mmCIF file of C-alpha atoms in Angstrom:
data_model
loop_
_atom_site.group_PDB
_atom_site.id
_atom_site.type_symbol
_atom_site.label_atom_id
_atom_site.label_comp_id
_atom_site.label_asym_id
_atom_site.label_seq_id
_atom_site.Cartn_x
_atom_site.Cartn_y
_atom_site.Cartn_z
ATOM 1 C CA MET T 1 127.560 76.553 186.134
ATOM 2 C CA SER T 2 129.664 78.646 188.492
ATOM 3 C CA PRO T 3 129.096 79.652 192.141
ATOM 4 C CA GLY T 4 126.463 82.353 192.433
ATOM 5 C CA GLU T 5 124.525 81.123 189.412
ATOM 6 C CA ASP T 6 121.526 78.829 188.861
ATOM 7 C CA LEU T 7 120.723 77.424 185.430
ATOM 8 C CA TRP T 8 117.744 75.894 183.602
ATOM 9 C CA THR T 9 117.591 74.884 179.929
ATOM 10 C CA GLU T 10 115.013 73.213 177.709
ATOM 11 C CA ARG T 11 114.718 72.490 173.996
ATOM 12 C CA ASP T 12 111.466 72.780 172.060
ATOM 13 C CA THR T 13 109.875 74.615 174.957
ATOM 14 C CA ASN T 14 107.094 77.191 175.382
ATOM 15 C CA PRO T 15 106.556 80.453 177.290
ATOM 16 C CA ASP T 16 104.600 78.783 180.107
ATOM 17 C CA ALA T 17 107.465 76.355 180.777
ATOM 18 C CA ILE T 18 109.942 79.238 180.905
ATOM 19 C CA GLU T 19 107.709 81.136 183.328
ATOM 20 C CA ASP T 20 107.430 78.046 185.548
ATOM 21 C CA ALA T 21 111.211 77.622 185.511
ATOM 22 C CA LEU T 22 111.747 81.232 186.596
ATOM 23 C CA ARG T 23 109.289 80.868 189.434
ATOM 24 C CA GLU T 24 110.781 77.556 190.600
ATOM 25 C CA LEU T 25 114.384 78.799 190.497
ATOM 26 C CA LEU T 26 113.446 81.874 192.522
ATOM 27 C CA HIS T 27 111.574 79.748 195.050
ATOM 28 C CA GLU T 28 114.463 77.326 195.465
ATOM 29 C CA ARG T 29 117.078 80.038 195.792
ATOM 30 C CA HIS T 30 115.068 82.028 198.345
ATOM 31 C CA ALA T 31 114.328 78.874 200.344
ATOM 32 C CA GLU T 32 118.046 78.154 200.520
ATOM 33 C CA ASN T 33 119.087 81.715 201.352
ATOM 34 C CA GLU T 34 116.480 84.193 202.606
ATOM 35 C CA THR T 35 118.940 87.096 202.348
ATOM 36 C CA LEU T 36 118.722 86.932 198.542
ATOM 37 C CA ALA T 37 115.940 88.800 196.754
ATOM 38 C CA PRO T 38 115.192 89.347 193.058
ATOM 39 C CA ALA T 39 116.007 92.795 191.670
ATOM 40 C CA ARG T 40 112.807 94.513 190.645
ATOM 41 C CA VAL T 41 113.528 97.718 188.729
ATOM 42 C CA LEU T 42 113.500 97.119 184.959
ATOM 43 C CA ASN T 43 112.741 94.512 182.287
ATOM 44 C CA LEU T 44 114.977 94.574 179.216
ATOM 45 C CA ILE T 45 113.962 92.746 176.027
ATOM 46 C CA VAL T 46 116.779 92.366 173.499
ATOM 47 C CA VAL T 47 116.164 91.055 169.982
ATOM 48 C CA VAL T 48 119.338 89.994 168.144
ATOM 49 C CA ASP T 49 120.550 87.877 165.260
ATOM 50 C CA ARG T 50 121.522 84.420 166.542
ATOM 51 C CA ASP T 51 125.079 84.683 165.177
ATOM 52 C CA TRP T 52 125.669 87.841 167.231
ATOM 53 C CA LYS T 53 124.084 86.700 170.480
ATOM 54 C CA GLY T 54 127.430 86.189 172.204
ATOM 55 C CA GLU T 55 128.735 89.623 171.234
ATOM 56 C CA VAL T 56 125.585 91.361 172.481
ATOM 57 C CA SER T 57 125.591 89.301 175.706
ATOM 58 C CA ASN T 58 129.175 90.401 176.328
ATOM 59 C CA ARG T 59 128.199 94.044 175.807
ATOM 60 C CA LEU T 60 125.409 93.650 178.342
ATOM 61 C CA GLN T 61 127.792 92.082 180.846
ATOM 62 C CA ARG T 62 130.016 95.174 180.698
ATOM 63 C CA VAL T 63 127.378 97.768 181.595
ATOM 64 C CA GLY T 64 128.525 97.837 185.220
ATOM 65 C CA ARG T 65 125.965 98.508 187.916
ATOM 66 C CA TYR T 66 123.221 99.340 185.413
ATOM 67 C CA HIS T 67 122.140 95.765 184.677
ATOM 68 C CA ALA T 68 118.438 95.289 184.078
ATOM 69 C CA SER T 69 116.602 93.266 186.722
ATOM 70 C CA ARG T 70 115.378 90.723 184.179
ATOM 71 C CA THR T 71 116.822 90.518 180.674
ATOM 72 C CA VAL T 72 114.980 88.559 177.990
ATOM 73 C CA LEU T 73 117.306 87.980 175.026
ATOM 74 C CA CYS T 74 115.554 86.711 171.890
ATOM 75 C CA ALA T 75 117.989 85.320 169.315
ATOM 76 C CA VAL T 76 116.603 85.088 165.775
ATOM 77 C CA GLU T 77 117.832 82.082 163.791
ATOM 78 C CA GLU T 78 116.945 81.492 160.149
ATOM 79 C CA GLY T 79 114.966 78.290 159.599
ATOM 80 C CA ARG T 80 114.051 77.772 163.255
ATOM 81 C CA THR T 81 110.431 76.867 163.995
ATOM 82 C CA THR T 82 110.640 75.885 167.693
ATOM 83 C CA LEU T 83 111.756 77.633 170.870
ATOM 84 C CA ASP T 84 114.847 76.711 172.870
ATOM 85 C CA ALA T 85 115.357 78.512 176.176
ATOM 86 C CA ARG T 86 117.956 79.056 178.861
ATOM 87 C CA VAL T 87 117.384 80.761 182.221
ATOM 88 C CA VAL T 88 120.310 82.030 184.302
ATOM 89 C CA MET T 89 119.928 83.469 187.783
ATOM 90 C CA ALA T 90 123.063 85.252 188.944
ATOM 91 C CA TYR T 91 123.561 86.542 192.466
ATOM 92 C CA ASP T 92 126.189 87.742 194.906
ATOM 93 C CA GLU T 93 126.208 86.415 198.414
ATOM 94 C CA PRO T 94 125.475 89.350 200.754
ATOM 95 C CA GLY T 95 127.766 90.426 203.556
ATOM 96 C CA ASP T 96 126.844 90.357 207.211
ATOM 97 C CA GLY T 97 123.327 91.706 207.650
ATOM 98 C CA GLY T 98 122.993 92.638 204.000
ATOM 99 C CA ILE T 99 120.658 91.648 201.187
ATOM 100 C CA GLY T 100 121.898 90.122 197.945
ATOM 101 C CA LEU T 101 120.217 90.792 194.616
ATOM 102 C CA ILE T 102 119.309 88.150 192.067
ATOM 103 C CA ARG T 103 119.412 89.187 188.414
ATOM 104 C CA GLU T 104 117.711 86.988 185.853
ATOM 105 C CA GLN T 105 118.573 86.461 182.201
ATOM 106 C CA VAL T 106 116.310 84.520 179.876
ATOM 107 C CA GLU T 107 117.642 83.505 176.457
ATOM 108 C CA ILE T 108 115.099 82.291 173.899
ATOM 109 C CA ASP T 109 116.130 81.053 170.454
ATOM 110 C CA ILE T 110 113.375 81.931 167.996
ATOM 111 C CA GLY T 111 112.792 81.901 164.237
ATOM 112 C CA PRO T 112 111.794 84.752 161.888
ATOM 113 C CA GLU T 113 108.195 83.503 161.931
ATOM 114 C CA HIS T 114 107.997 84.270 165.660
ATOM 115 C CA LEU T 115 108.789 87.993 165.297
ATOM 116 C CA SER T 116 105.267 89.136 164.427
ATOM 117 C CA ARG T 117 103.867 87.379 167.528
ATOM 118 C CA LEU T 118 106.753 88.002 169.870
ATOM 119 C CA GLN T 119 104.481 89.613 172.428
ATOM 120 C CA THR T 120 102.796 86.270 173.210
ATOM 121 C CA ILE T 121 106.215 84.662 173.727
ATOM 122 C CA VAL T 122 107.766 87.375 175.869
ATOM 123 C CA ASP T 123 104.812 88.578 177.952
ATOM 124 C CA PRO T 124 104.640 85.529 180.278
ATOM 125 C CA VAL T 125 108.342 85.754 181.197
ATOM 126 C CA LEU T 126 108.493 89.449 182.109
ATOM 127 C CA ALA T 127 108.653 90.536 185.737
ATOM 128 C CA ARG T 128 105.283 92.103 186.509
ATOM 129 C CA GLU T 129 104.630 95.758 187.330
ATOM 130 C CA LEU T 130 108.040 96.909 186.045
ATOM 131 C CA PRO T 131 108.839 99.284 183.180
ATOM 132 C CA THR T 132 110.027 97.448 180.089
ATOM 133 C CA MET T 133 112.755 98.566 177.683
ATOM 134 C CA VAL T 134 113.191 97.040 174.208
ATOM 135 C CA TRP T 135 116.488 97.029 172.284
ATOM 136 C CA SER T 136 116.885 95.569 168.803
ATOM 137 C CA PRO T 137 120.460 96.347 167.674
ATOM 138 C CA HIS T 138 120.219 94.347 164.417
ATOM 139 C CA GLY T 139 117.068 95.925 163.042
ATOM 140 C CA HIS T 140 114.040 93.603 163.359
ATOM 141 C CA ASP T 141 111.652 96.557 163.428
ATOM 142 C CA GLU T 142 108.821 94.054 163.102
ATOM 143 C CA ALA T 143 109.682 92.718 166.565
ATOM 144 C CA VAL T 144 109.830 96.202 168.104
ATOM 145 C CA ASP T 145 106.417 97.011 166.634
ATOM 146 C CA ALA T 146 104.986 93.680 167.823
ATOM 147 C CA LEU T 147 106.124 94.450 171.378
ATOM 148 C CA ALA T 148 104.646 97.971 171.418
ATOM 149 C CA GLU T 149 101.883 97.150 173.926
ATOM 150 C CA LEU T 150 104.458 95.880 176.431
ATOM 151 C CA THR T 151 107.005 98.631 175.839
ATOM 152 C CA ASP T 152 107.638 101.724 177.926
ATOM 153 C CA VAL T 153 111.076 102.600 176.504
ATOM 154 C CA VAL T 154 112.860 101.782 173.246
ATOM 155 C CA LEU T 155 116.648 101.818 173.155
ATOM 156 C CA LEU T 156 118.046 102.544 169.697
ATOM 157 C CA ASP T 157 121.220 103.784 168.040
ATOM 158 C CA SER T 158 120.711 106.344 165.302
ATOM 159 C CA ASP T 159 124.390 106.051 164.322
ATOM 160 C CA GLU T 160 123.797 102.424 163.309
ATOM 161 C CA GLN T 161 120.990 103.163 160.835
ATOM 162 C CA PRO T 162 121.687 103.297 157.081
ATOM 163 C CA SER T 163 121.248 107.079 157.178
ATOM 164 C CA ALA T 164 120.524 109.817 159.674
ATOM 165 C CA VAL T 165 117.303 110.575 157.803
ATOM 166 C CA GLU T 166 115.984 107.042 158.344
ATOM 167 C CA ALA T 167 117.224 107.030 161.933
ATOM 168 C CA PHE T 168 115.431 110.245 162.849
ATOM 169 C CA GLU T 169 112.209 109.163 161.165
ATOM 170 C CA ARG T 170 112.298 105.869 163.072
ATOM 171 C CA ALA T 171 112.957 107.669 166.372
ATOM 172 C CA ARG T 172 110.071 110.059 165.707
ATOM 173 C CA HIS T 173 107.748 107.158 164.862
ATOM 174 C CA ILE T 174 108.636 105.238 168.022
ATOM 175 C CA SER T 175 108.370 108.331 170.229
ATOM 176 C CA ARG T 176 104.635 108.492 169.534
ATOM 177 C CA SER T 177 104.050 105.444 171.746
ATOM 178 C CA ALA T 178 107.207 105.014 173.882
ATOM 179 C CA TYR T 179 110.049 107.010 175.363
ATOM 180 C CA VAL T 180 113.158 106.861 173.162
ATOM 181 C CA VAL T 181 116.696 106.456 174.488
ATOM 182 C CA ASP T 182 119.144 107.059 171.637
ATOM 183 C CA LEU T 183 122.749 105.898 172.038
ATOM 184 C CA ALA T 184 123.802 108.405 169.365
ATOM 185 C CA TRP T 185 122.414 111.160 171.594
ATOM 186 C CA LEU T 186 124.162 109.756 174.671
ATOM 187 C CA ARG T 187 127.486 109.779 172.816
ATOM 188 C CA THR T 188 127.148 113.557 172.597
ATOM 189 C CA THR T 189 126.696 113.944 176.372
ATOM 190 C CA PRO T 190 130.362 114.656 177.243
ATOM 191 C CA TRP T 191 130.556 117.164 174.394
ATOM 192 C CA ARG T 192 127.354 118.915 175.433
ATOM 193 C CA GLU T 193 128.475 119.039 179.051
ATOM 194 C CA ARG T 194 131.875 120.530 178.158
ATOM 195 C CA LEU T 195 130.412 123.056 175.742
ATOM 196 C CA ALA T 196 127.837 124.188 178.296
ATOM 197 C CA ALA T 197 130.538 124.463 180.975
ATOM 198 C CA SER T 198 132.806 126.414 178.629
ATOM 199 C CA PHE T 199 130.174 129.090 178.114
ATOM 200 C CA ASP T 200 128.944 129.091 181.693
ATOM 201 C CA PRO T 201 131.282 131.838 183.048
ATOM 202 C CA PRO T 202 129.505 135.216 182.870
ATOM 203 C CA TYR T 203 132.351 136.820 180.900
ATOM 204 C CA ARG T 204 131.928 134.227 178.144
ATOM 205 C CA ARG T 205 128.135 134.070 177.856
ATOM 206 C CA ALA T 206 127.995 137.080 175.559
ATOM 207 C CA ALA T 207 129.865 135.007 172.973
ATOM 208 C CA LEU T 208 126.797 132.745 172.675
ATOM 209 C CA ALA T 209 124.910 135.592 171.010
ATOM 210 C CA GLU T 210 127.776 136.137 168.540
ATOM 211 C CA ILE T 211 128.394 132.581 167.351
ATOM 212 C CA ALA T 212 129.144 132.704 163.633
ATOM 213 C CA THR T 213 130.351 129.187 162.837
ATOM 214 C CA VAL T 214 129.774 125.684 164.186
ATOM 215 C CA ALA T 215 131.803 122.795 162.754
ATOM 216 C CA VAL T 216 131.256 119.237 163.990
ATOM 217 C CA ARG T 217 133.552 116.356 163.043
ATOM 218 C CA HIS T 218 132.276 112.784 163.292
ATOM 219 C CA ARG T 219 133.138 109.245 162.301
ATOM 220 C CA ALA T 220 132.304 108.621 158.660
ATOM 221 C CA ASN T 221 128.887 107.026 158.022
ATOM 222 C CA ALA T 222 127.634 108.071 161.462
ATOM 223 C CA ALA T 223 126.351 111.620 161.082
ATOM 224 C CA ALA T 224 123.409 111.244 163.480
ATOM 225 C CA SER T 225 125.429 112.199 166.578
ATOM 226 C CA ALA T 226 126.754 115.317 164.818
ATOM 227 C CA LEU T 227 123.300 116.400 163.668
ATOM 228 C CA LEU T 228 121.853 115.820 167.123
ATOM 229 C CA LEU T 229 124.598 117.969 168.679
ATOM 230 C CA VAL T 230 123.893 120.825 166.268
ATOM 231 C CA GLY T 231 120.189 120.238 166.857
ATOM 232 C CA TRP T 232 120.788 120.622 170.575
ATOM 233 C CA LEU T 233 122.639 123.918 170.079
ATOM 234 C CA SER T 234 119.894 125.203 167.790
ATOM 235 C CA SER T 235 117.051 124.234 170.117
ATOM 236 C CA ARG T 236 118.750 125.656 173.213
ATOM 237 C CA LEU T 237 119.826 128.933 171.565
ATOM 238 C CA GLY T 238 116.597 129.490 169.628
ATOM 239 C CA TRP T 239 118.059 129.242 166.142
ATOM 240 C CA GLN T 240 115.710 128.740 163.208
ATOM 241 C CA VAL T 241 116.642 125.562 161.392
ATOM 242 C CA THR T 242 117.041 125.322 157.622
ATOM 243 C CA ALA T 243 118.006 122.281 155.562
ATOM 244 C CA LEU T 244 121.675 121.472 155.092
ATOM 245 C CA GLY T 245 123.099 120.520 151.714
ATOM 246 C CA ASN T 246 125.770 118.038 150.644
ATOM 247 C CA ASN T 247 129.280 119.328 149.962
ATOM 248 C CA ASP T 248 132.216 117.950 147.971
ATOM 249 C CA ASP T 249 133.780 116.377 151.078
ATOM 250 C CA ASP T 250 130.830 114.008 151.736
ATOM 251 C CA GLY T 251 129.728 116.301 154.533
ATOM 252 C CA LEU T 252 126.923 118.793 155.034
ATOM 253 C CA ASP T 253 126.923 122.597 154.880
ATOM 254 C CA GLY T 254 124.252 125.135 155.623
ATOM 255 C CA GLU T 255 123.071 127.926 157.884
ATOM 256 C CA ALA T 256 120.820 128.554 160.843
ATOM 257 C CA ASP T 257 119.029 131.816 161.493
ATOM 258 C CA ALA T 258 119.965 133.243 164.896
ATOM 259 C CA ASP T 259 117.473 136.103 165.191
ATOM 260 C CA GLY T 260 118.373 137.578 161.815
ATOM 261 C CA ARG T 261 122.044 136.607 161.977
ATOM 262 C CA ASP T 262 123.333 133.663 159.947
ATOM 263 C CA VAL T 263 125.303 130.916 161.680
ATOM 264 C CA ALA T 264 127.377 128.792 159.293
ATOM 265 C CA LEU T 265 127.093 125.062 159.988
ATOM 266 C CA LYS T 266 129.480 122.371 158.787
ATOM 267 C CA ILE T 267 129.206 118.611 159.421
ATOM 268 C CA GLU T 268 132.472 116.871 158.510
ATOM 269 C CA PRO T 269 133.137 113.097 158.334
ATOM 270 C CA VAL T 270 136.614 111.962 159.430
ATOM 271 C CA SER T 271 138.446 108.681 159.840
ATOM 272 C CA GLN T 272 137.930 107.394 163.384
ATOM 273 C CA GLU T 273 137.743 103.962 165.013
ATOM 274 C CA VAL T 274 135.126 104.642 167.688
ATOM 275 C CA PRO T 275 131.521 105.723 167.051
ATOM 276 C CA GLY T 276 130.328 109.255 167.574
ATOM 277 C CA LEU T 277 132.058 112.623 167.446
ATOM 278 C CA ALA T 278 135.676 113.458 166.733
ATOM 279 C CA GLY T 279 135.626 117.196 167.381
ATOM 280 C CA VAL T 280 133.641 120.431 167.640
ATOM 281 C CA THR T 281 134.658 124.001 166.860
ATOM 282 C CA ILE T 282 132.546 127.039 167.732
ATOM 283 C CA ALA T 283 133.704 130.462 166.553
ATOM 284 C CA SER T 284 132.350 134.007 166.767
ATOM 285 C CA GLY T 285 132.926 136.959 164.501
ATOM 286 C CA GLU T 286 134.918 138.714 167.237
ATOM 287 C CA GLY T 287 137.950 136.435 166.991
ATOM 288 C CA PHE T 288 136.863 133.947 169.650
ATOM 289 C CA SER T 289 136.921 130.218 168.986
ATOM 290 C CA LEU T 290 136.666 127.088 171.100
ATOM 291 C CA SER T 291 137.648 123.648 169.824
ATOM 292 C CA LEU T 292 137.201 120.275 171.492
ATOM 293 C CA ASP T 293 138.850 117.255 169.884
ATOM 294 C CA ARG T 294 138.925 113.600 170.885
ATOM 295 C CA GLY T 295 142.327 112.403 172.086
ATOM 296 C CA PRO T 296 144.041 109.899 174.392
ATOM 297 C CA GLY T 297 142.717 110.221 177.931
ATOM 298 C CA GLY T 298 139.969 112.713 177.165
ATOM 299 C CA LEU T 299 139.110 115.756 175.074
ATOM 300 C CA HIS T 300 141.739 118.238 173.927
ATOM 301 C CA ALA T 301 140.455 121.808 174.366
ATOM 302 C CA HIS T 302 141.823 124.863 172.545
ATOM 303 C CA VAL T 303 140.622 128.450 173.003
ATOM 304 C CA HIS T 304 141.583 131.420 170.835
ATOM 305 C CA ARG T 305 140.600 134.803 172.301
ATOM 306 C CA PRO T 306 139.894 138.141 170.574
ATOM 307 C CA ASP T 307 143.137 139.618 171.981
ATOM 308 C CA GLY T 308 145.151 136.914 170.208
ATOM 309 C CA SER T 309 145.966 134.845 173.290
ATOM 310 C CA GLU T 310 145.440 131.086 173.265
ATOM 311 C CA SER T 311 145.096 128.306 175.817
ATOM 312 C CA GLU T 312 145.154 124.530 175.575
ATOM 313 C CA TRP T 313 144.264 121.863 178.116
ATOM 314 C CA ARG T 314 142.997 118.316 178.359
ATOM 315 C CA VAL T 315 139.547 117.467 179.727
ATOM 316 C CA LEU T 316 140.126 114.175 181.543
ATOM 317 C CA GLY T 317 137.577 111.377 181.732
ATOM 318 C CA ALA T 318 135.280 112.792 179.074
ATOM 319 C CA SER T 319 134.574 109.488 177.326
ATOM 320 C CA ARG T 320 132.541 106.684 178.886
ATOM 321 C CA GLY T 321 133.463 104.182 176.184
ATOM 322 C CA GLU T 322 130.860 102.062 174.410
ATOM 323 C CA ALA T 323 130.246 99.897 177.497
ATOM 324 C CA GLY T 324 129.562 103.035 179.504
ATOM 325 C CA ILE T 325 127.295 104.407 176.786
ATOM 326 C CA LEU T 326 125.181 101.224 176.799
ATOM 327 C CA GLY T 327 125.041 101.234 180.600
ATOM 328 C CA GLU T 328 123.889 104.839 180.565
ATOM 329 C CA GLY T 329 121.277 103.875 177.977
ATOM 330 C CA VAL T 330 119.838 101.267 180.344
ATOM 331 C CA ARG T 331 119.894 103.776 183.215
ATOM 332 C CA GLN T 332 118.052 106.328 181.087
ATOM 333 C CA ALA T 333 115.070 103.964 180.945
ATOM 334 C CA LEU T 334 114.197 105.244 184.415
ATOM 335 C CA LEU T 335 114.857 108.917 183.615
ATOM 336 C CA ARG T 336 113.526 111.493 181.178
ATOM 337 C CA ASP T 337 115.713 113.930 179.229
ATOM 338 C CA PRO T 338 113.626 116.936 178.127
ATOM 339 C CA THR T 339 116.339 118.164 175.723
ATOM 340 C CA TYR T 340 116.386 115.157 173.359
ATOM 341 C CA ALA T 341 113.022 115.707 171.645
ATOM 342 C CA PRO T 342 113.750 119.356 170.692
ATOM 343 C CA ALA T 343 117.219 118.344 169.474
ATOM 344 C CA LEU T 344 115.693 115.524 167.399
ATOM 345 C CA GLN T 345 113.136 117.897 165.885
ATOM 346 C CA ALA T 346 115.875 120.352 164.928
ATOM 347 C CA ALA T 347 118.071 117.566 163.525
ATOM 348 C CA ARG T 348 115.141 116.434 161.359
ATOM 349 C CA GLY T 349 114.818 120.024 160.165
ATOM 350 C CA PHE T 350 118.420 119.956 158.944
ATOM 351 C CA CYS T 351 117.406 116.948 156.812
ATOM 352 C CA ALA T 352 114.176 118.581 155.574
ATOM 353 C CA VAL T 353 115.109 118.576 151.872
ATOM 354 C CA VAL T 354 115.935 114.881 151.896
ATOM 355 C CA LEU T 355 112.783 114.083 153.860
ATOM 356 C CA LYS T 356 110.656 115.993 151.345
ATOM 357 C CA GLU T 357 112.254 114.094 148.466
ATOM 358 C CA ARG T 358 111.576 110.743 150.172
ATOM 359 C CA ARG T 359 107.871 111.547 150.418
#
């Protein structure tokens, strides 16, 4: 135990004992220092495989200022039939005249048999009257479904699903009862922002109505981000979506109908270490093209104009990194993005043939 941290642990425990420990630790800390107060903004429930608990805890520690007020981490261990728990209260001593915040993390080791009744385990240890986000990075859909009555927001990562088709169907299913925050969607944010800014000048807006080709490059086996980006373009520009087909390069090809004009679409997998997109190229039939490609320090931009002139520059600070993406995901629990649902619907439309076959 280090300064600025209080700890409680118990083996073979129960939810009521964990709730009592939280209450007692808060009481003792406040009695000792009245300038400390518990953060009360968001509950975060995380369901993970026991072997990966440390890795997920480290990811949560790196989210910066977007920590949840109370995090309940449920680690699933094969063969376990009892509950072990650990409560950590971390705080920073406030400066002169200030107030310090206490953030609470509850770790509960559970077994597979507990997943279907996880609500009865977690409910007593949540901070009351706060929105609750659920994140299950290792699957465990049964746990997410069991927590539905407690859940306001579900954090998921469509790039981590076996296929984009399954990811989009799961996101659609969850969105019927909770708000969805998709890390695959958040990875496209810098690209969407730069594309929108590139076409914002009045002299360039006309090119939006003449787009002939969109090519999106992404890390292999993670096409969801690419499809969501094209879905965003389609939903914002009013294109009619048609299903894409597989090509010989393990990618997807197809067309969208832009008010009677065909827009060629190409989704291309490439070799890349980090999740998400590698590059985007948008071209018109008038000789204009704009490319954004991932590179050291930011995005590399290249513009080719109808008169044959070209420009290149680097967009600094475009990437948040995976820690920043997760932190933004937690922050999005308190926000609402009206552009995700239309983009998701369009992305599902690009997969329509596969979806029909699955039925």
